[in-house]
Every structure is written in structure tokens, then in C-alpha cells.
PDB file of C-alpha atoms in Angstrom:
ATOM      1  CA  MET C   5     171.151 -22.043  17.689  1.00 42.00           C
ATOM      2  CA  PRO C   6     170.558 -18.280  17.435  1.00 53.00           C
ATOM      3  CA  LYS C   7     173.432 -16.060  17.955  1.00 61.00           C
ATOM      4  CA  VAL C   8     173.774 -14.983  21.763  1.00 61.00           C
ATOM      5  CA  GLY C   9     176.068 -12.011  21.313  1.00 76.00           C
ATOM      6  CA  TYR C  10     175.950  -9.158  18.854  1.00 85.00           C
ATOM      7  CA  SER C  11     178.498  -6.348  18.049  1.00 91.00           C
ATOM      8  CA  GLU C  12     177.226  -2.741  17.919  1.00 92.00           C
ATOM      9  CA  LYS C  13     177.943  -2.955  14.165  1.00 94.00           C
ATOM     10  CA  GLU C  14     175.800  -6.015  13.743  1.00 94.00           C
ATOM     11  CA  ARG C  15     173.124  -4.535  15.784  1.00 96.00           C
ATOM     12  CA  VAL C  16     172.861  -1.412  13.483  1.00 96.00           C
ATOM     13  CA  GLN C  17     173.032  -3.797  10.386  1.00 97.00           C
ATOM     14  CA  ILE C  18     169.953  -5.607  11.866  1.00 97.00           C
ATOM     15  CA  ARG C  19     168.183  -2.545  12.694  1.00 98.00           C
ATOM     16  CA  GLU C  20     168.475  -1.430   9.184  1.00 97.00           C
ATOM     17  CA  ALA C  21     167.551  -4.723   7.839  1.00 98.00           C
ATOM     18  CA  LEU C  22     164.267  -4.653  10.034  1.00 98.00           C
ATOM     19  CA  ILE C  23     163.304  -1.126   8.660  1.00 98.00           C
ATOM     20  CA  ALA C  24     164.112  -2.195   5.045  1.00 97.00           C
ATOM     21  CA  VAL C  25     162.227  -5.455   5.157  1.00 98.00           C
ATOM     22  CA  GLY C  26     159.269  -3.825   6.951  1.00 97.00           C
ATOM     23  CA  LEU C  27     159.056  -1.083   4.266  1.00 96.00           C
ATOM     24  CA  ASP C  28     159.302  -3.835   1.548  1.00 95.00           C
ATOM     25  CA  LEU C  29     156.468  -5.783   2.982  1.00 95.00           C
ATOM     26  CA  MET C  30     154.310  -2.653   3.633  1.00 93.00           C
ATOM     27  CA  THR C  31     154.618  -1.508   0.068  1.00 91.00           C
ATOM     28  CA  LYS C  32     153.708  -4.919  -1.337  1.00 89.00           C
ATOM     29  CA  GLN C  33     150.719  -6.073   1.089  1.00 87.00           C
ATOM     30  CA  GLY C  34     149.750  -2.897   2.842  1.00 84.00           C
ATOM     31  CA  ILE C  35     150.797  -1.665   6.323  1.00 87.00           C
ATOM     32  CA  GLN C  36     147.815  -3.269   8.077  1.00 84.00           C
ATOM     33  CA  HIS C  37     148.581  -6.713   6.773  1.00 88.00           C
ATOM     34  CA  THR C  38     152.135  -6.607   7.612  1.00 93.00           C
ATOM     35  CA  THR C  39     153.083  -8.347  11.032  1.00 95.00           C
ATOM     36  CA  VAL C  40     156.043  -8.191  13.329  1.00 96.00           C
ATOM     37  CA  GLU C  41     156.325 -11.850  12.897  1.00 97.00           C
ATOM     38  CA  GLN C  42     156.705 -11.493   9.165  1.00 98.00           C
ATOM     39  CA  ILE C  43     159.267  -9.066   9.547  1.00 98.00           C
ATOM     40  CA  TYR C  44     161.621 -10.717  12.350  1.00 97.00           C
ATOM     41  CA  LYS C  45     161.389 -14.098  10.568  1.00 97.00           C
ATOM     42  CA  LYS C  46     162.480 -12.534   7.287  1.00 97.00           C
ATOM     43  CA  VAL C  47     165.471 -10.965   9.064  1.00 97.00           C
ATOM     44  CA  GLY C  48     166.213 -14.144  10.766  1.00 95.00           C
ATOM     45  CA  ILE C  49     165.799 -13.067  14.515  1.00 96.00           C
ATOM     46  CA  SER C  50     163.563 -13.947  17.302  1.00 95.00           C
ATOM     47  CA  ARG C  51     160.596 -11.891  18.455  1.00 96.00           C
ATOM     48  CA  THR C  52     162.219 -11.072  21.702  1.00 95.00           C
ATOM     49  CA  PHE C  53     165.305  -9.710  19.923  1.00 96.00           C
ATOM     50  CA  PHE C  54     163.025  -7.780  17.540  1.00 97.00           C
ATOM     51  CA  TYR C  55     161.484  -5.775  20.543  1.00 96.00           C
ATOM     52  CA  SER C  56     165.114  -4.987  21.809  1.00 95.00           C
ATOM     53  CA  PHE C  57     165.150  -2.544  18.614  1.00 96.00           C
ATOM     54  CA  PHE C  58     161.646  -1.340  18.559  1.00 94.00           C
ATOM     55  CA  PRO C  59     159.262  -1.218  21.446  1.00 90.00           C
ATOM     56  CA  ASN C  60     156.357  -1.737  19.038  1.00 88.00           C
ATOM     57  CA  LYS C  61     155.234  -2.235  15.515  1.00 90.00           C
ATOM     58  CA  GLU C  62     154.183   1.382  15.335  1.00 89.00           C
ATOM     59  CA  GLU C  63     157.815   2.622  15.967  1.00 90.00           C
ATOM     60  CA  LEU C  64     159.145   0.599  13.152  1.00 94.00           C
ATOM     61  CA  ILE C  65     156.620   1.679  10.811  1.00 93.00           C
ATOM     62  CA  VAL C  66     157.410   5.390  11.436  1.00 93.00           C
ATOM     63  CA  GLU C  67     161.141   4.588  10.733  1.00 95.00           C
ATOM     64  CA  ALA C  68     160.118   2.590   7.467  1.00 96.00           C
ATOM     65  CA  LEU C  69     158.138   5.634   6.428  1.00 95.00           C
ATOM     66  CA  TYR C  70     161.403   7.812   6.938  1.00 96.00           C
ATOM     67  CA  LEU C  71     163.206   5.323   4.727  1.00 96.00           C
ATOM     68  CA  GLN C  72     160.725   5.873   2.111  1.00 96.00           C
ATOM     69  CA  GLN C  73     160.968   9.605   2.018  1.00 97.00           C
ATOM     70  CA  PRO C  74     163.905   9.682  -0.387  1.00 97.00           C
ATOM     71  CA  GLN C  75     162.255   7.397  -2.769  1.00 96.00           C
ATOM     72  CA  LEU C  76     159.151   9.549  -2.944  1.00 97.00           C
ATOM     73  CA  ILE C  77     161.473  12.665  -3.778  1.00 98.00           C
ATOM     74  CA  GLU C  78     163.434  10.733  -6.343  1.00 98.00           C
ATOM     75  CA  TYR C  79     159.768   9.494  -7.899  1.00 97.00           C
ATOM     76  CA  ALA C  80     158.672  13.301  -7.933  1.00 98.00           C
ATOM     77  CA  ARG C  81     161.817  14.341  -9.810  1.00 97.00           C
ATOM     78  CA  LYS C  82     161.407  11.350 -12.124  1.00 97.00           C
ATOM     79  CA  LEU C  83     157.852  12.533 -13.242  1.00 97.00           C
ATOM     80  CA  MET C  84     159.147  16.129 -13.480  1.00 97.00           C
ATOM     81  CA  ASN C  85     161.815  14.958 -15.902  1.00 96.00           C
ATOM     82  CA  ASP C  86     159.432  13.340 -18.134  1.00 97.00           C
ATOM     83  CA  PRO C  87     158.869  15.695 -21.168  1.00 95.00           C
ATOM     84  CA  ALA C  88     155.744  13.813 -22.511  1.00 97.00           C
ATOM     85  CA  ILE C  89     153.494  14.733 -19.512  1.00 96.00           C
ATOM     86  CA  SER C  90     152.335  18.270 -18.808  1.00 97.00           C
ATOM     87  CA  TRP C  91     153.020  19.880 -15.369  1.00 97.00           C
ATOM     88  CA  ARG C  92     149.673  19.670 -14.202  1.00 97.00           C
ATOM     89  CA  ASP C  93     149.333  15.983 -15.097  1.00 97.00           C
ATOM     90  CA  LYS C  94     152.763  15.314 -13.442  1.00 98.00           C
ATOM     91  CA  VAL C  95     151.592  16.469 -10.206  1.00 98.00           C
ATOM     92  CA  LYS C  96     148.200  14.787 -10.469  1.00 97.00           C
ATOM     93  CA  LYS C  97     149.903  11.534 -11.225  1.00 97.00           C
ATOM     94  CA  PHE C  98     151.928  11.973  -8.019  1.00 97.00           C
ATOM     95  CA  LEU C  99     148.751  12.500  -5.939  1.00 97.00           C
ATOM     96  CA  HIS C 100     147.119   9.613  -7.713  1.00 95.00           C
ATOM     97  CA  SER C 101     150.052   7.376  -6.595  1.00 95.00           C
ATOM     98  CA  LEU C 102     149.779   8.231  -3.014  1.00 94.00           C
ATOM     99  CA  CYS C 103     146.100   7.379  -3.091  1.00 91.00           C
ATOM    100  CA  HIS C 104     146.623   3.928  -4.620  1.00 88.00           C
ATOM    101  CA  GLY C 105     150.134   3.283  -2.796  1.00 88.00           C
ATOM    102  CA  GLU C 106     150.346  -0.421  -3.079  1.00 83.00           C
ATOM    103  CA  LYS C 107     150.064  -0.222  -6.915  1.00 87.00           C
ATOM    104  CA  TYR C 108     152.994   1.965  -6.974  1.00 90.00           C
ATOM    105  CA  GLY C 109     155.205   0.424  -4.205  1.00 90.00           C
ATOM    106  CA  ILE C 110     154.300   3.280  -1.835  1.00 92.00           C
ATOM    107  CA  ALA C 111     153.419   2.651   1.761  1.00 91.00           C
ATOM    108  CA  VAL C 112     150.664   4.995   2.937  1.00 89.00           C
ATOM    109  CA  LEU C 113     148.797   5.072   6.114  1.00 86.00           C
ATOM    110  CA  THR C 114     144.897   4.664   6.066  1.00 82.00           C
ATOM    111  CA  MET C 115     142.909   6.678   8.713  1.00 81.00           C
ATOM    112  CA  GLU C 116     142.760   3.815  11.167  1.00 82.00           C
ATOM    113  CA  GLU C 117     146.522   3.334  10.975  1.00 83.00           C
ATOM    114  CA  GLN C 118     147.053   6.810  11.559  1.00 85.00           C
ATOM    115  CA  ARG C 119     144.901   6.627  14.729  1.00 85.00           C
ATOM    116  CA  LEU C 120     146.629   3.551  15.968  1.00 83.00           C
ATOM    117  CA  ILE C 121     150.233   4.816  15.264  1.00 83.00           C
ATOM    118  CA  PHE C 122     150.096   8.226  16.859  1.00 83.00           C
ATOM    119  CA  LYS C 123     148.382   6.981  19.842  1.00 85.00           C
ATOM    120  CA  ARG C 124     151.546   5.234  20.562  1.00 82.00           C
ATOM    121  CA  LEU C 125     154.051   7.929  19.536  1.00 82.00           C
ATOM    122  CA  SER C 126     155.599   9.984  22.308  1.00 82.00           C
ATOM    123  CA  ARG C 127     155.282  13.821  21.986  1.00 86.00           C
ATOM    124  CA  ASP C 128     158.963  13.924  20.805  1.00 88.00           C
ATOM    125  CA  SER C 129     158.618  11.197  18.430  1.00 86.00           C
ATOM    126  CA  TYR C 130     155.401  13.025  16.937  1.00 87.00           C
ATOM    127  CA  LYS C 131     157.334  16.318  16.737  1.00 91.00           C
ATOM    128  CA  VAL C 132     160.165  14.658  14.717  1.00 92.00           C
ATOM    129  CA  PHE C 133     157.567  12.960  12.453  1.00 92.00           C
ATOM    130  CA  ARG C 134     155.838  16.275  11.726  1.00 92.00           C
ATOM    131  CA  ASP C 135     159.202  18.058  11.004  1.00 94.00           C
ATOM    132  CA  LYS C 136     160.440  15.227   8.570  1.00 95.00           C
ATOM    133  CA  GLN C 137     156.837  15.328   7.207  1.00 95.00           C
ATOM    134  CA  LEU C 138     156.970  19.292   6.315  1.00 96.00           C
ATOM    135  CA  SER C 139     160.571  18.776   5.236  1.00 97.00           C
ATOM    136  CA  LEU C 140     159.682  15.838   2.674  1.00 97.00           C
ATOM    137  CA  LEU C 141     156.790  17.785   1.349  1.00 97.00           C
ATOM    138  CA  HIS C 142     159.045  21.053   0.807  1.00 98.00           C
ATOM    139  CA  ALA C 143     161.441  18.665  -1.204  1.00 98.00           C
ATOM    140  CA  ILE C 144     158.625  17.183  -3.122  1.00 98.00           C
ATOM    141  CA  LEU C 145     157.295  20.673  -4.094  1.00 98.00           C
ATOM    142  CA  ASN C 146     160.794  21.974  -5.043  1.00 97.00           C
ATOM    143  CA  SER C 147     161.014  18.896  -7.365  1.00 97.00           C
ATOM    144  CA  PHE C 148     157.755  20.332  -9.142  1.00 97.00           C
ATOM    145  CA  GLU C 149     159.324  23.835  -9.158  1.00 96.00           C
ATOM    146  CA  ILE C 150     157.117  25.049  -6.293  1.00 96.00           C
ATOM    147  CA  GLU C 151     158.259  27.340  -3.546  1.00 93.00           C
ATOM    148  CA  ALA C 152     156.195  27.472  -0.462  1.00 95.00           C
ATOM    149  CA  ASP C 153     156.479  29.094   2.925  1.00 95.00           C
ATOM    150  CA  THR C 154     155.773  27.395   6.150  1.00 95.00           C
ATOM    151  CA  GLU C 155     152.032  28.307   6.372  1.00 96.00           C
ATOM    152  CA  GLN C 156     151.569  27.125   2.777  1.00 97.00           C
ATOM    153  CA  LEU C 157     153.453  23.913   3.364  1.00 97.00           C
ATOM    154  CA  LYS C 158     151.133  23.228   6.030  1.00 97.00           C
ATOM    155  CA  LEU C 159     147.862  23.855   4.127  1.00 98.00           C
ATOM    156  CA  VAL C 160     149.280  21.823   1.028  1.00 98.00           C
ATOM    157  CA  LEU C 161     150.009  18.947   3.498  1.00 96.00           C
ATOM    158  CA  ASN C 162     146.447  19.082   4.954  1.00 96.00           C
ATOM    159  CA  LEU C 163     144.976  19.143   1.579  1.00 97.00           C
ATOM    160  CA  THR C 164     147.241  16.302   0.252  1.00 96.00           C
ATOM    161  CA  LEU C 165     146.248  14.208   3.470  1.00 93.00           C
ATOM    162  CA  LEU C 166     142.515  14.877   2.869  1.00 92.00           C
ATOM    163  CA  ILE C 167     142.709  13.586  -0.738  1.00 93.00           C
ATOM    164  CA  VAL C 168     144.674  10.449   0.266  1.00 91.00           C
ATOM    165  CA  ILE C 169     142.399   9.733   3.347  1.00 87.00           C
ATOM    166  CA  THR C 170     139.163  10.260   1.351  1.00 87.00           C
ATOM    167  CA  CYS C 171     140.454   7.861  -1.300  1.00 86.00           C
ATOM    168  CA  ARG C 172     141.540   5.183   0.948  1.00 82.00           C
ATOM    169  CA  ALA C 173     138.769   5.332   3.513  1.00 80.00           C
ATOM    170  CA  LEU C 174     135.752   4.796   1.140  1.00 74.00           C
ATOM    171  CA  PRO C 175     133.527   3.153   1.823  1.00 67.00           C
ATOM    172  CA  GLU C 176     134.490   1.388   5.065  1.00 74.00           C
ATOM    173  CA  ASN C 177     135.596   4.198   7.163  1.00 73.00           C
ATOM    174  CA  LEU C 178     133.422   7.001   5.577  1.00 78.00           C
ATOM    175  CA  PRO C 179     130.013   5.206   5.070  1.00 80.00           C
ATOM    176  CA  LEU C 180     127.962   8.497   4.663  1.00 83.00           C
ATOM    177  CA  LEU C 181     129.942   9.505   1.547  1.00 82.00           C
ATOM    178  CA  VAL C 182     128.865   7.902  -1.759  1.00 87.00           C
ATOM    179  CA  SER C 183     131.455   5.214  -2.699  1.00 82.00           C
ATOM    180  CA  GLU C 184     130.401   5.132  -6.362  1.00 85.00           C
ATOM    181  CA  ALA C 185     131.490   8.891  -6.529  1.00 86.00           C
ATOM    182  CA  SER C 186     134.974   8.176  -4.839  1.00 83.00           C
ATOM    183  CA  ASP C 187     136.916   8.554  -8.053  1.00 85.00           C
ATOM    184  CA  GLY C 188     135.078  11.759  -8.934  1.00 90.00           C
ATOM    185  CA  THR C 189     135.434  13.112  -5.486  1.00 89.00           C
ATOM    186  CA  ALA C 190     139.337  12.590  -5.659  1.00 89.00           C
ATOM    187  CA  GLU C 191     139.503  13.948  -9.142  1.00 93.00           C
ATOM    188  CA  PHE C 192     137.970  17.244  -7.955  1.00 95.00           C
ATOM    189  CA  GLN C 193     140.069  17.722  -4.949  1.00 96.00           C
ATOM    190  CA  MET C 194     143.114  16.861  -6.999  1.00 96.00           C
ATOM    191  CA  GLU C 195     142.280  19.546  -9.467  1.00 97.00           C
ATOM    192  CA  ALA C 196     141.553  22.107  -6.897  1.00 97.00           C
ATOM    193  CA  LEU C 197     144.832  21.342  -5.076  1.00 98.00           C
ATOM    194  CA  VAL C 198     146.919  21.507  -8.436  1.00 98.00           C
ATOM    195  CA  ASP C 199     145.131  24.900  -9.267  1.00 97.00           C
ATOM    196  CA  TYR C 200     146.504  26.262  -5.826  1.00 97.00           C
ATOM    197  CA  LEU C 201     150.044  24.685  -6.589  1.00 98.00           C
ATOM    198  CA  GLU C 202     149.963  26.226 -10.021  1.00 96.00           C
ATOM    199  CA  LYS C 203     149.516  29.619  -8.411  1.00 95.00           C
ATOM    200  CA  LEU C 204     152.446  29.056  -5.957  1.00 94.00           C
ATOM    201  CA  LYS C 205     154.434  27.813  -9.164  1.00 93.00           C
ATOM    202  CA  CYS C 206     153.677  31.070 -10.680  1.00 85.00           C
ATOM    203  CA  LYS C 207     154.282  33.335  -7.859  1.00 73.00           C
ATOM    204  CA  PRO C 208     157.775  32.931  -6.194  1.00 59.00           C
ATOM    205  CA  ILE C 209     158.186  33.935  -2.570  1.00 53.00           C
ATOM    206  CA  LEU C 210     159.841  37.204  -2.266  1.00 51.00           C
TER     207      LEU C 210
END
């Protein structure tokens, strides 16, 4: 028999468990292949009870991405502390990890997933997501000893997402691009972005 009543503390714990389990599944099998049913069954609650915490799967995905943010910052710091890798290669390795998220235990949205999720987010939720996204990028850049102002942050965010989207969209969602050249395309984009980041690193904000 499922438990009928839960204390506020228990509800908080269940919500945290749903987010953590969701993130774990998404990093292992991808966001698209992770279902609400898999998540609530692993936590041990019903479908109806799940929807008392999240109105839809998309809201949980966003919360899981928030939970992942400290892990990404720690990963950047770990790379930065590796004396065996050059600074450029550290940044490129981080970008490469984002492009191939599942191989590195990182949940990354595909182009289609982005469309589906942001159709369901309220204006306020979208603003919170964007603010957290820029704060995350600022922390990651700081880990690589890069200082950037707000406009530079927005540019770096767009360039980074373009690299990740291109890598993950070929060939299904970008059929006009040559899929055989996807690795070379990503490498070129990464080199160009790292060139820009290196200039920011060498030119502190006054």
C-alpha cells in the first residue's frame, strides 16, 4: 500500500530524489530516452504523486540541469588543475565533453529537446533559466582564469551552444550539412572559440 500522507520534510526529500534520479538517468541514457515512468518508479512513488511535484517532464529536466551545474564547475576546475595538459587543450577538452555528454556523464539538450522544453516553460521560468545559465558560464570561465563582462558572456554562451548543437544535430536535424565533416567542423569551431577565450584571458577587464 502506498503511503497516504507525507510530511513537508518527506516531500522535500522525495522532490530532491526525483531530480537526482532524473539527472542520473539522463546522463546515462540521454534526456530523450528518459521517461517520467522510469523516474517515479525508481523513486518508488506513483505517477499521480510525481505530478504533484512537477507539472511536466520538462520542468524536472530544467531542475536536473540546475543540479548538474556545480558538477560542471568542478569538472572545469579539475581540468584546470591538471598540469599535464596545456591551457588550450583543457578548454577544448571541456567543450568536447559537452558535445559528447553521455560519454562523460553530462546531460546536454539536443536541438529538438530545447524546442520542446522551452515551449513549456513560463516566462519567469525561462528568465531564471537564462540567469542561471549565464552564472554557470561565468563560474566556468573563472575556473579557466577568464574574466568576461555580460556582453562577452552572452557571446561565449551562443558560440558554445552552436558548437554543441552542431555536434549533436548531425546528421538527423541538419541534413544539409555534410555529416562526414562533423568532427572537422566542431574542431574548427572549438579552435576559433578558444582563440577568442585566450584573448579574454590575456586581457583582464579594467
